[in-house]
Coordinates of C-alpha atoms in Angstrom, one line a residue:
M1 CA -46.6 35.8 -16.0
K2 CA -43.7 33.2 -15.5
T3 CA -40.7 33.6 -13.2
I4 CA -37.3 32.3 -14.3
E5 CA -37.9 29.3 -12.1
D6 CA -41.1 28.6 -14.0
I7 CA -39.3 28.8 -17.3
R8 CA -36.6 26.4 -16.1
K9 CA -39.2 23.9 -14.9
I10 CA -41.0 24.0 -18.3
R11 CA -37.7 23.4 -20.1
E12 CA -36.9 20.4 -18.0
E13 CA -40.3 18.7 -18.0
K14 CA -41.1 19.5 -21.6
R15 CA -37.8 18.3 -22.9
K16 CA -38.3 14.9 -21.4
E17 CA -41.7 14.8 -23.0
L18 CA -40.3 15.8 -26.4
D19 CA -37.1 13.8 -26.4
L20 CA -38.4 11.5 -29.1
R21 CA -38.3 14.4 -31.6
V22 CA -34.5 14.2 -31.7
N23 CA -33.8 10.8 -30.2
T24 CA -34.6 7.7 -32.3
K25 CA -33.9 5.5 -29.3
A26 CA -36.2 7.5 -27.0
D27 CA -37.8 5.3 -24.3
T28 CA -41.5 6.1 -25.0
R29 CA -44.7 4.5 -26.1
E30 CA -45.8 7.7 -27.7
K31 CA -45.5 8.6 -31.3
H32 CA -45.4 12.0 -32.9
I33 CA -46.6 12.6 -36.5
L34 CA -44.8 15.7 -37.7
I35 CA -46.3 17.6 -40.7
C36 CA -44.6 20.4 -42.5
H37 CA -46.6 23.6 -42.4
G38 CA -44.2 25.8 -44.3
T39 CA -45.6 27.9 -47.1
G40 CA -44.8 25.3 -49.8
C41 CA -46.4 22.4 -48.1
T42 CA -49.3 24.5 -46.8
S43 CA -50.1 25.4 -50.5
S44 CA -50.1 21.6 -51.2
K45 CA -52.8 20.9 -48.6
S46 CA -50.7 20.0 -45.5
P47 CA -53.3 21.7 -43.2
K48 CA -55.9 19.2 -44.6
I49 CA -53.4 16.3 -44.0
L50 CA -53.1 17.4 -40.3
E51 CA -56.8 17.7 -40.0
N52 CA -57.4 14.2 -41.5
F53 CA -54.8 12.6 -39.2
R54 CA -56.4 14.1 -36.1
K55 CA -59.9 13.1 -37.2
I56 CA -58.9 9.5 -38.0
L57 CA -57.0 9.0 -34.7
E58 CA -60.1 10.3 -32.8
E59 CA -62.5 8.1 -34.8
K60 CA -60.3 5.0 -34.1
N61 CA -59.8 6.0 -30.5
I62 CA -56.0 5.7 -30.8
E63 CA -54.1 7.2 -27.9
N64 CA -50.4 8.0 -27.5
V65 CA -50.1 9.5 -30.9
R66 CA -49.8 13.2 -31.4
V67 CA -50.1 15.1 -34.6
I68 CA -47.8 18.2 -34.7
M69 CA -47.5 21.0 -37.2
T70 CA -43.8 22.1 -37.8
G71 CA -41.9 24.5 -39.9
C72 CA -40.0 23.6 -43.1
F73 CA -38.0 20.3 -43.3
G74 CA -36.1 21.8 -46.2
L75 CA -36.7 19.2 -48.9
C76 CA -39.5 21.2 -50.6
A77 CA -39.4 19.2 -53.8
K78 CA -40.8 16.2 -51.9
G79 CA -43.5 18.1 -50.0
P80 CA -45.9 17.7 -48.3
I81 CA -43.6 15.8 -45.9
V82 CA -44.7 13.7 -42.9
I83 CA -42.2 12.3 -40.4
I84 CA -43.1 9.9 -37.7
R85 CA -41.0 9.9 -34.6
P86 CA -39.2 8.3 -32.8
E87 CA -38.6 5.9 -35.7
D88 CA -37.8 8.8 -38.0
T89 CA -39.8 7.5 -40.9
F90 CA -39.8 10.0 -43.8
Y91 CA -42.9 10.0 -46.0
S92 CA -42.9 12.4 -49.0
N93 CA -45.5 13.8 -51.4
V94 CA -48.2 12.8 -49.0
T95 CA -51.9 13.7 -49.8
P96 CA -54.9 14.0 -47.5
D97 CA -56.1 10.6 -48.9
D98 CA -53.0 8.9 -47.7
C99 CA -53.6 9.6 -44.0
E100 CA -55.8 6.5 -43.3
E101 CA -53.3 4.1 -44.9
I102 CA -50.5 5.6 -42.8
I103 CA -52.6 5.2 -39.6
N104 CA -53.7 1.7 -40.4
T105 CA -50.3 0.4 -41.7
H106 CA -47.7 2.3 -39.7
I107 CA -49.4 3.2 -36.5
I108 CA -51.7 0.2 -36.0
E109 CA -49.7 -2.6 -37.8
G110 CA -46.2 -1.2 -37.2
K111 CA -45.2 -1.5 -40.9
T112 CA -44.0 1.3 -43.2
V113 CA -46.0 2.4 -46.1
E114 CA -43.3 1.7 -48.7
R115 CA -45.0 3.5 -51.6
L116 CA -44.8 6.8 -49.6
L117 CA -41.2 6.5 -48.5
C118 CA -39.0 9.2 -49.9
K119 CA -37.1 8.1 -53.0
D120 CA -33.6 9.4 -53.2
I121 CA -31.9 10.7 -56.3
D122 CA -30.4 7.2 -57.0
G123 CA -33.9 5.8 -57.1
K124 CA -33.7 4.0 -53.8
Y125 CA -36.4 4.4 -51.1
V126 CA -35.0 5.5 -47.7
N127 CA -36.6 5.0 -44.3
S128 CA -35.3 8.0 -42.4
L129 CA -34.3 11.6 -42.8
D130 CA -30.6 10.9 -42.0
E131 CA -30.3 8.4 -44.9
L132 CA -31.2 11.0 -47.6
N133 CA -28.3 12.5 -49.5
F134 CA -30.0 15.8 -49.3
Y135 CA -29.2 16.0 -45.5
K136 CA -25.9 14.2 -45.2
K137 CA -23.6 17.3 -45.9
Q138 CA -25.8 19.8 -44.1
K139 CA -25.3 21.2 -40.7
R140 CA -28.3 22.9 -39.1
I141 CA -27.6 25.8 -36.8
A142 CA -30.0 28.6 -37.9
L143 CA -32.5 25.9 -39.0
K144 CA -32.0 23.8 -35.9
N145 CA -35.6 23.8 -34.7
C146 CA -37.3 24.0 -38.1
G147 CA -39.2 20.8 -38.7
V148 CA -38.7 19.7 -35.0
I149 CA -40.9 22.0 -32.9
D150 CA -44.4 23.4 -33.3
P151 CA -43.6 27.1 -34.0
E152 CA -46.9 28.2 -32.4
Q153 CA -46.1 26.6 -29.0
I154 CA -43.7 28.6 -26.8
D155 CA -43.3 25.6 -24.4
E156 CA -41.8 23.5 -27.3
Y157 CA -39.3 26.3 -28.0
I158 CA -38.4 26.5 -24.3
A159 CA -37.9 22.7 -24.2
F160 CA -35.1 22.9 -26.8
D161 CA -33.1 25.5 -24.7
G162 CA -35.4 28.4 -25.7
Y163 CA -34.7 31.6 -23.8
K164 CA -31.8 29.9 -22.0
A165 CA -29.3 32.2 -23.9
L166 CA -31.3 35.2 -22.7
E167 CA -31.1 33.9 -19.1
K168 CA -27.4 33.4 -19.5
V169 CA -26.6 36.9 -20.7
L170 CA -28.9 38.6 -18.2
F171 CA -27.4 36.8 -15.2
E172 CA -23.9 35.8 -16.2
M173 CA -22.6 38.2 -19.0
T174 CA -22.1 41.9 -19.4
P175 CA -22.8 43.6 -22.8
D176 CA -19.0 43.7 -23.4
D177 CA -18.8 40.0 -22.8
I178 CA -21.5 39.3 -25.4
I179 CA -19.7 41.6 -27.9
E180 CA -16.4 39.8 -27.4
E181 CA -18.0 36.4 -27.8
L182 CA -19.6 37.4 -31.1
K183 CA -16.3 38.9 -32.3
K184 CA -14.5 35.8 -31.3
S185 CA -17.0 33.6 -33.1
G186 CA -16.4 35.3 -36.4
L187 CA -20.1 35.6 -37.2
R188 CA -20.7 37.9 -40.2
G189 CA -24.0 39.5 -41.3
R190 CA -26.0 37.1 -43.4
G191 CA -27.9 39.8 -45.3
G192 CA -25.4 40.1 -48.0
A193 CA -22.6 42.5 -47.1
G194 CA -21.0 40.2 -44.5
F195 CA -20.0 42.9 -42.0
P196 CA -18.7 41.4 -38.7
T197 CA -21.7 41.1 -36.4
G198 CA -19.8 41.7 -33.1
K199 CA -18.2 44.8 -34.5
K200 CA -21.6 46.2 -35.6
W201 CA -23.0 45.6 -32.1
E202 CA -19.9 47.2 -30.6
I203 CA -20.2 50.4 -32.7
T204 CA -23.9 50.8 -32.0
K205 CA -23.3 50.3 -28.2
S206 CA -20.6 53.0 -28.3
Y207 CA -23.1 55.8 -29.1
E208 CA -24.8 57.5 -26.2
A209 CA -28.5 58.2 -26.6
D210 CA -31.7 58.4 -24.5
Q211 CA -33.3 55.9 -26.9
K212 CA -31.9 53.1 -29.1
Y213 CA -33.5 50.6 -31.3
V214 CA -33.0 47.0 -32.5
V215 CA -34.3 46.2 -36.0
C216 CA -34.7 42.8 -37.8
N217 CA -34.6 43.0 -41.6
A218 CA -37.0 40.3 -42.9
D219 CA -37.8 42.0 -46.2
E220 CA -36.1 39.3 -48.3
G221 CA -37.0 40.6 -51.8
D222 CA -34.6 38.5 -54.0
P223 CA -36.4 36.3 -56.6
G224 CA -36.3 32.7 -55.4
A225 CA -35.2 33.5 -51.8
F226 CA -37.2 32.1 -48.9
M227 CA -34.6 31.5 -46.1
D228 CA -35.8 34.2 -43.7
R229 CA -39.4 33.3 -44.3
S230 CA -38.8 29.7 -43.4
I231 CA -37.0 30.6 -40.1
L232 CA -39.9 33.0 -39.1
E233 CA -42.4 30.3 -40.0
G234 CA -40.5 27.4 -38.2
D235 CA -38.7 29.0 -35.3
P236 CA -39.9 32.6 -34.6
H237 CA -38.9 32.7 -30.9
S238 CA -35.2 32.3 -31.9
V239 CA -35.4 35.7 -33.6
I240 CA -37.2 37.3 -30.7
E241 CA -34.7 35.9 -28.2
A242 CA -31.8 37.2 -30.3
M243 CA -33.3 40.6 -30.7
M244 CA -33.7 40.8 -26.9
I245 CA -30.1 39.8 -26.4
A246 CA -29.1 42.5 -28.9
G247 CA -31.3 45.1 -27.0
Y248 CA -29.6 44.2 -23.7
T249 CA -26.1 44.4 -25.4
I250 CA -26.5 47.9 -27.0
G251 CA -28.8 49.4 -24.4
A252 CA -32.1 49.3 -26.4
N253 CA -35.6 48.5 -25.1
K254 CA -37.5 48.7 -28.3
G255 CA -37.3 46.4 -31.4
Y256 CA -39.0 46.3 -34.8
I257 CA -39.1 43.5 -37.3
Y258 CA -39.7 44.6 -40.9
V259 CA -41.5 41.8 -42.8
R260 CA -42.8 41.8 -46.3
A261 CA -46.6 41.6 -46.3
E262 CA -46.4 38.7 -48.9
Y263 CA -45.4 36.4 -46.0
P264 CA -48.7 36.0 -44.2
I265 CA -47.9 32.8 -42.5
A266 CA -44.6 34.2 -41.2
V267 CA -46.3 37.3 -40.0
E268 CA -49.0 35.4 -38.2
R269 CA -46.6 33.1 -36.4
F270 CA -44.3 35.8 -35.4
Q271 CA -47.1 37.8 -33.9
K272 CA -48.3 34.7 -32.0
A273 CA -44.7 34.3 -30.7
I274 CA -44.6 37.9 -29.5
D275 CA -48.0 37.5 -27.8
Q276 CA -46.9 34.3 -26.1
A277 CA -43.6 35.9 -24.9
K278 CA -45.5 38.8 -23.5
E279 CA -48.0 36.5 -21.7
Y280 CA -45.1 34.6 -20.1
G281 CA -43.5 37.9 -19.1
I282 CA -40.4 37.2 -21.3
L283 CA -41.2 40.4 -23.3
G284 CA -42.1 43.5 -21.3
K285 CA -40.9 45.1 -18.1
N286 CA -38.3 43.8 -15.6
I287 CA -37.6 40.6 -17.6
F288 CA -36.8 37.6 -15.4
G289 CA -36.8 40.0 -12.4
T290 CA -34.0 42.2 -13.8
N291 CA -34.2 45.9 -14.7
F292 CA -34.1 45.0 -18.4
D293 CA -37.2 46.0 -20.4
M294 CA -37.9 45.0 -24.1
D295 CA -40.8 45.3 -26.5
I296 CA -40.9 44.2 -30.2
E297 CA -43.4 45.2 -32.9
I298 CA -44.0 44.0 -36.5
R299 CA -43.9 46.5 -39.4
L300 CA -45.2 45.3 -42.8
G301 CA -43.4 46.1 -46.0
A302 CA -45.4 46.7 -49.2
G303 CA -43.0 44.6 -51.4
A304 CA -40.5 47.2 -52.5
F305 CA -37.2 45.5 -53.1
V306 CA -35.2 48.7 -52.2
C307 CA -36.6 48.4 -48.6
G308 CA -34.2 45.5 -48.1
E309 CA -31.5 48.2 -48.1
E310 CA -31.1 49.2 -44.4
T311 CA -31.6 52.9 -44.6
A312 CA -34.6 52.6 -47.0
L313 CA -36.1 50.1 -44.5
L314 CA -35.7 52.7 -41.7
E315 CA -37.5 55.3 -43.8
S316 CA -40.3 52.8 -44.4
I317 CA -40.7 52.0 -40.7
E318 CA -40.9 55.7 -40.0
G319 CA -43.9 55.9 -42.4
K320 CA -42.0 57.6 -45.2
R321 CA -41.4 56.5 -48.8
G322 CA -38.7 53.8 -48.8
Q323 CA -35.7 55.5 -50.2
P324 CA -32.0 55.1 -49.2
R325 CA -30.3 57.7 -47.1
V326 CA -26.9 59.0 -47.9
K327 CA -24.3 57.4 -45.6
P328 CA -22.6 58.5 -43.4
P329 CA -24.1 58.8 -40.9
F330 CA -24.7 55.1 -40.6
P331 CA -27.7 53.6 -38.7
A332 CA -25.5 52.7 -35.7
E333 CA -25.1 56.5 -35.1
S334 CA -28.3 57.9 -36.6
G335 CA -31.0 55.3 -37.5
L336 CA -34.7 55.2 -36.6
W337 CA -35.9 58.7 -35.8
G338 CA -32.2 59.8 -35.6
K339 CA -31.4 57.4 -32.8
P340 CA -28.6 54.7 -32.8
T341 CA -30.1 51.6 -34.4
L342 CA -28.8 48.1 -34.8
I343 CA -30.0 46.2 -37.9
N344 CA -29.4 42.6 -38.7
N345 CA -31.3 40.1 -40.9
V346 CA -33.3 37.1 -39.7
E347 CA -30.6 34.5 -40.4
T348 CA -28.0 36.5 -38.5
Y349 CA -30.2 36.7 -35.4
A350 CA -31.0 32.9 -35.7
N351 CA -27.3 32.2 -35.0
I352 CA -27.0 34.4 -31.9
T353 CA -28.5 32.1 -29.3
R354 CA -26.5 29.1 -30.6
I355 CA -23.2 31.0 -30.2
I356 CA -24.1 32.2 -26.6
L357 CA -25.0 28.7 -25.5
N358 CA -22.3 26.7 -27.3
G359 CA -19.5 29.2 -27.2
A360 CA -17.5 31.2 -29.8
D361 CA -14.9 28.4 -30.1
W362 CA -17.6 25.9 -31.2
Y363 CA -19.0 28.3 -33.8
S364 CA -15.6 29.4 -35.2
S365 CA -14.5 25.8 -35.6
I366 CA -17.1 25.6 -38.4
G367 CA -16.5 27.1 -41.8
T368 CA -13.3 28.7 -43.2
E369 CA -10.7 31.0 -41.9
T370 CA -12.5 34.2 -42.8
S371 CA -16.1 32.9 -43.2
K372 CA -17.2 31.2 -40.0
G373 CA -20.3 29.1 -39.3
T374 CA -22.9 27.9 -41.8
K375 CA -25.0 29.6 -44.6
V376 CA -28.6 28.9 -45.5
F377 CA -29.4 28.8 -49.2
A378 CA -32.7 28.6 -51.0
L379 CA -31.8 26.1 -53.7
G380 CA -33.9 26.5 -56.8
G381 CA -34.0 26.4 -60.6
N382 CA -32.9 23.5 -62.7
V383 CA -32.0 21.1 -59.8
N384 CA -33.7 18.0 -58.6
N385 CA -33.9 18.7 -54.9
I386 CA -35.3 22.1 -54.7
G387 CA -35.4 23.3 -51.1
L388 CA -33.8 25.0 -48.2
V389 CA -30.2 23.9 -47.3
E390 CA -27.8 24.9 -44.6
V391 CA -24.1 24.0 -45.1
P392 CA -20.8 24.9 -43.5
M393 CA -19.1 27.8 -45.1
G394 CA -16.5 26.5 -47.6
T395 CA -18.7 23.8 -49.0
T396 CA -18.2 23.8 -52.7
L397 CA -20.9 24.7 -55.3
R398 CA -20.5 21.2 -56.8
E399 CA -21.4 19.6 -53.4
I400 CA -24.5 21.8 -53.1
V401 CA -25.7 21.3 -56.6
F402 CA -24.9 17.6 -57.1
D403 CA -24.6 15.9 -53.7
I404 CA -27.3 17.9 -51.9
G405 CA -29.3 19.1 -54.8
G406 CA -29.2 15.8 -56.6
G407 CA -27.9 17.2 -59.9
I408 CA -29.7 18.6 -63.0
P409 CA -33.0 17.1 -64.1
N410 CA -33.6 15.3 -67.4
G411 CA -30.0 14.5 -68.0
R412 CA -29.1 18.2 -68.9
E413 CA -25.7 19.7 -68.2
F414 CA -25.0 22.3 -65.5
K415 CA -24.4 25.7 -67.1
A416 CA -24.3 28.3 -64.2
A417 CA -25.6 29.2 -60.8
Q418 CA -26.7 32.6 -59.8
T419 CA -25.9 33.7 -56.2
G420 CA -27.0 36.8 -54.5
G421 CA -30.1 37.4 -56.7
P422 CA -30.3 40.7 -58.7
S423 CA -27.2 41.9 -56.8
G424 CA -25.1 38.9 -57.4
G425 CA -23.4 37.1 -60.2
C426 CA -23.2 33.9 -62.3
I427 CA -20.9 31.1 -61.4
P428 CA -20.0 29.0 -64.5
K429 CA -19.2 25.3 -64.5
E430 CA -15.4 25.9 -64.5
H431 CA -15.9 27.3 -61.0
L432 CA -18.0 24.4 -59.7
D433 CA -15.4 23.6 -57.1
T434 CA -15.3 27.1 -55.7
P435 CA -15.8 27.1 -51.9
I436 CA -18.9 29.0 -51.0
D437 CA -17.6 31.8 -48.7
Y438 CA -17.5 35.6 -48.9
E439 CA -14.0 36.0 -50.3
S440 CA -14.1 33.1 -52.8
L441 CA -17.3 34.3 -54.4
K442 CA -16.0 37.9 -54.6
T443 CA -12.9 36.7 -56.3
I444 CA -14.8 35.1 -59.2
G445 CA -17.2 38.1 -59.6
S446 CA -20.1 36.9 -57.6
M447 CA -21.3 37.5 -54.0
M448 CA -23.0 35.6 -51.1
G449 CA -26.0 37.8 -51.0
S450 CA -28.8 36.8 -48.7
G451 CA -28.8 33.2 -49.9
G452 CA -30.7 32.7 -53.1
L453 CA -29.0 30.0 -55.2
I454 CA -30.6 29.5 -58.7
V455 CA -29.2 26.7 -60.8
M456 CA -29.4 26.8 -64.6
D457 CA -29.0 24.1 -67.2
D458 CA -27.7 24.3 -70.7
T459 CA -31.1 25.4 -72.1
K460 CA -30.8 28.9 -70.5
C461 CA -29.7 31.9 -72.4
M462 CA -27.4 34.1 -70.4
V463 CA -28.2 37.3 -72.3
S464 CA -31.9 36.7 -71.6
L465 CA -31.0 36.0 -67.9
A466 CA -29.1 39.2 -67.6
R467 CA -32.1 41.0 -69.1
F468 CA -34.5 39.4 -66.6
Y469 CA -32.5 40.6 -63.6
L470 CA -32.1 44.1 -65.1
E471 CA -35.9 44.2 -65.7
F472 CA -36.4 43.4 -62.0
T473 CA -34.0 46.1 -60.9
V474 CA -35.5 48.7 -63.2
S475 CA -38.9 48.1 -61.8
E476 CA -37.7 48.1 -58.2
S477 CA -35.4 51.2 -58.3
C478 CA -36.7 53.8 -55.9
G479 CA -35.7 56.5 -58.5
K480 CA -33.8 58.7 -56.0
C481 CA -30.4 58.7 -57.9
T482 CA -29.9 59.2 -61.6
P483 CA -27.3 56.4 -62.2
C484 CA -29.7 53.7 -60.9
R485 CA -32.9 55.2 -62.2
I486 CA -31.7 56.0 -65.7
G487 CA -28.6 53.9 -66.1
T488 CA -30.3 50.5 -65.4
K489 CA -33.1 51.4 -67.8
R490 CA -30.5 52.1 -70.6
M491 CA -28.8 48.8 -69.8
H492 CA -32.1 47.0 -70.0
E493 CA -32.9 48.6 -73.4
I494 CA -29.5 47.4 -74.8
L495 CA -30.1 43.9 -73.5
T496 CA -33.6 43.9 -75.1
K497 CA -32.0 45.0 -78.4
L498 CA -29.6 42.1 -78.2
C499 CA -32.3 39.6 -77.4
E500 CA -34.4 40.9 -80.4
G501 CA -31.5 40.7 -82.9
Q502 CA -31.1 44.5 -83.2
G503 CA -27.9 44.9 -81.1
T504 CA -24.3 45.5 -82.3
E505 CA -20.9 44.7 -80.9
Y506 CA -20.6 48.4 -79.9
D507 CA -23.6 47.7 -77.5
L508 CA -21.4 45.4 -75.5
Y509 CA -19.0 48.2 -74.9
R510 CA -21.9 50.5 -73.9
L511 CA -23.1 47.8 -71.4
E512 CA -19.7 47.6 -69.7
K513 CA -19.3 51.4 -69.6
L514 CA -22.7 51.9 -68.1
A515 CA -22.2 49.1 -65.6
S516 CA -18.9 50.7 -64.4
N517 CA -20.5 54.1 -64.0
I518 CA -23.6 52.8 -62.1
Q519 CA -21.5 50.8 -59.7
K520 CA -19.4 53.9 -58.9
A521 CA -22.1 56.6 -58.7
S522 CA -25.2 55.0 -57.2
I523 CA -26.2 56.0 -53.7
C524 CA -27.1 52.6 -52.2
G525 CA -26.1 49.0 -52.4
L526 CA -29.0 48.2 -54.7
G527 CA -27.8 50.5 -57.4
Q528 CA -24.1 49.8 -56.9
S529 CA -24.7 46.0 -57.3
A530 CA -27.5 46.2 -60.0
P531 CA -25.1 45.7 -62.9
N532 CA -23.5 42.6 -61.3
P533 CA -25.5 40.0 -63.2
V534 CA -24.6 41.6 -66.5
V535 CA -20.9 42.0 -65.6
S536 CA -20.5 38.4 -64.5
T537 CA -22.5 36.9 -67.5
M538 CA -20.5 39.0 -69.9
K539 CA -17.2 37.9 -68.2
Y540 CA -18.0 34.2 -68.4
F541 CA -20.4 33.9 -71.4
R542 CA -19.1 36.6 -73.7
D543 CA -19.4 34.3 -76.7
E544 CA -23.2 34.2 -76.2
F545 CA -23.3 38.0 -76.2
M546 CA -21.2 38.1 -79.4
E547 CA -23.5 35.6 -81.1
H548 CA -26.5 37.8 -80.2
A549 CA -24.8 41.0 -81.3
V550 CA -22.9 39.8 -84.5
D551 CA -24.5 36.6 -85.6
K552 CA -28.0 37.4 -84.5
K553 CA -28.2 34.0 -83.0
C554 CA -29.4 32.5 -79.7
R555 CA -27.9 29.1 -79.2
T556 CA -30.6 28.0 -76.8
N557 CA -33.5 29.5 -78.9
E558 CA -34.8 31.1 -75.7
C559 CA -34.8 34.5 -77.4
K560 CA -37.7 33.9 -79.7
K561 CA -37.0 36.7 -82.1
L562 CA -33.6 35.1 -82.8
A563 CA -35.0 31.6 -83.0
K564 CA -35.7 30.0 -86.4
I565 CA -38.2 27.2 -86.8
E566 CA -37.7 25.0 -89.9
I567 CA -39.2 21.9 -91.4
D568 CA -36.9 18.9 -92.2
E569 CA -37.7 18.0 -95.8
E570 CA -36.7 14.4 -95.3
K571 CA -39.0 13.9 -92.4
C572 CA -42.0 15.9 -93.7
K573 CA -44.8 13.7 -95.0
G574 CA -47.0 16.5 -96.4
C575 CA -49.9 15.7 -94.0
G576 CA -50.6 19.5 -93.5
L577 CA -51.4 19.2 -89.7
C578 CA -48.8 21.9 -89.0
Q579 CA -50.3 24.2 -91.7
R580 CA -53.8 23.9 -90.2
S581 CA -52.6 24.6 -86.7
C582 CA -50.5 27.7 -87.5
P583 CA -52.3 30.7 -86.0
V584 CA -50.7 33.2 -88.4
S585 CA -50.7 31.1 -91.7
A586 CA -47.0 31.1 -91.9
I587 CA -46.7 27.6 -93.3
E588 CA -47.0 27.3 -97.1
G589 CA -47.5 24.4 -99.4
E590 CA -50.2 22.4 -101.3
A591 CA -51.9 19.2 -100.3
R592 CA -49.6 16.2 -100.1
E593 CA -46.6 18.4 -100.7
K594 CA -43.8 19.1 -98.3
R595 CA -44.4 22.3 -96.3
V596 CA -42.2 25.4 -95.9
I597 CA -42.3 28.0 -93.1
N598 CA -42.4 31.7 -94.2
Q599 CA -39.9 33.1 -91.7
E600 CA -41.2 36.7 -92.1
K601 CA -44.7 35.6 -90.9
C602 CA -43.6 33.1 -88.3
I603 CA -44.0 34.2 -84.7
K604 CA -42.1 31.3 -83.2
C605 CA -45.1 30.1 -81.0
G606 CA -44.1 26.5 -81.4
T607 CA -47.7 25.3 -82.2
C608 CA -46.5 23.5 -85.4
I609 CA -43.8 21.6 -83.4
Q610 CA -46.4 20.3 -81.1
S611 CA -48.8 19.3 -83.9
C612 CA -46.3 17.4 -86.1
P613 CA -46.6 13.6 -85.4
F614 CA -43.4 12.9 -87.4
H615 CA -41.1 15.3 -85.4
A616 CA -40.2 17.0 -88.7
I617 CA -40.2 20.5 -87.3
I618 CA -37.2 21.8 -85.4

């Protein structure tokens, strides 16, 4: 059990000890080897890298070098990542076999291992994190501690101002002061809807009840999204501290975090953080000697996408089937077990302590007039620098894709970007200079969503993409309301017809009519937004839909039943390799004759293309 004086002492002493983590001019003989232990790098043997470093250092009897596991550095495409501080040397794609060379060359001889230095998109090797284009336009607020501290050591969190915001609100601020600070900051919910955070806290506080609850939504079900997971893996205490501040503000003493069970590392680290906070007396009764009590528990989700909707999430926490409730009443009035409940997602909470410590004016100076602060995106798809990025609101899509993301691989052209996952929309290349904020995205038919950003090149079929998202929505619909349960299935059937060459122009009208009805009549946000990927792709890529419906053609050949594989007679040498490799005997012709493909038999498997040494099959 630690007193407030103990926490302050840890903060002061530990910060001096860890100054080299953020200060390249730190006056120290010590070196820290930081190794990413996010999910991506962990799957690429970063635990073995950490083990090897410690083993080699021990065998060589090298002192003043610490090996530290951290959360995600962000540049997942270059993982596993190793950073050596205070010199800030950035090594990428490190393997367990590289550890000895790094120790011998870098630690003992004082030279960099040039072959392991991170290569930027221009082909140049860079020595430090700050020199990489990937980081130059980013501003880390929610991700401030990720890649800096060991997420399983509470003292390291405390060293970087951890639980200082909680101390401030308990001793210097009233609940109304906190609400006013959040309202002044302009922070909006990062879960997708963008509702003003301060206003939500104020509404929840206004309801009188013998019990209130604070809930963190960490369900994060969008395909390709991993923002919340990375924060929980890299900085779990920031979420605990923010939930405690929320509890103090609205008058709650119980919190729940709802995490998808597919995030085992995040769950394990968050539970360790809870246990450590309880051991220190930060969670529990009479926190810091005040009359404020708070406890937090983890609840695991079973992977249902609909449980990302706040009322379905509450049903799941209560042990019921995850289905949305009819609103009103909203959770602020009647949430968990009918009591007033505050719900925010992980990224929203990750901003709270920064605002309390640095002030609303500081936070509101970042971003745009109506969208303040930063936004974290999981950048994926056809982009060179796949990873986690945090940029000021108002940063353009072009800057994210080309300056931070490093552009499109293999010299392909940018075609579109999908924001907001299954609930979002496509942004075509004519809107590349659109600022990424709530209002701008809404204007062009997309949405912020939780932060998934999937980039697509010119090999992607937009009709097939729309079908993919509808297939996901159909499988994840809870089935409670008819528009979502039946309507999305009908839309998926029409899109399948189009992809298989059986659709008509009238089917495009049916898609638009169904989309409109589903948006108006569904109970929850999942159903209301389910048609968005279809609506936006039809708006910007209608010519592709017309080609599928009228010409029975897919310009990218991604829809196999519309693709046509042919043999170029001028290039064909009559060798017969394609004929022998065809699994369905669709290639006809005699020995030493030019071959022909029987289109009725061809299953478009592409085996013949791979077997032809003369590139005669297209």
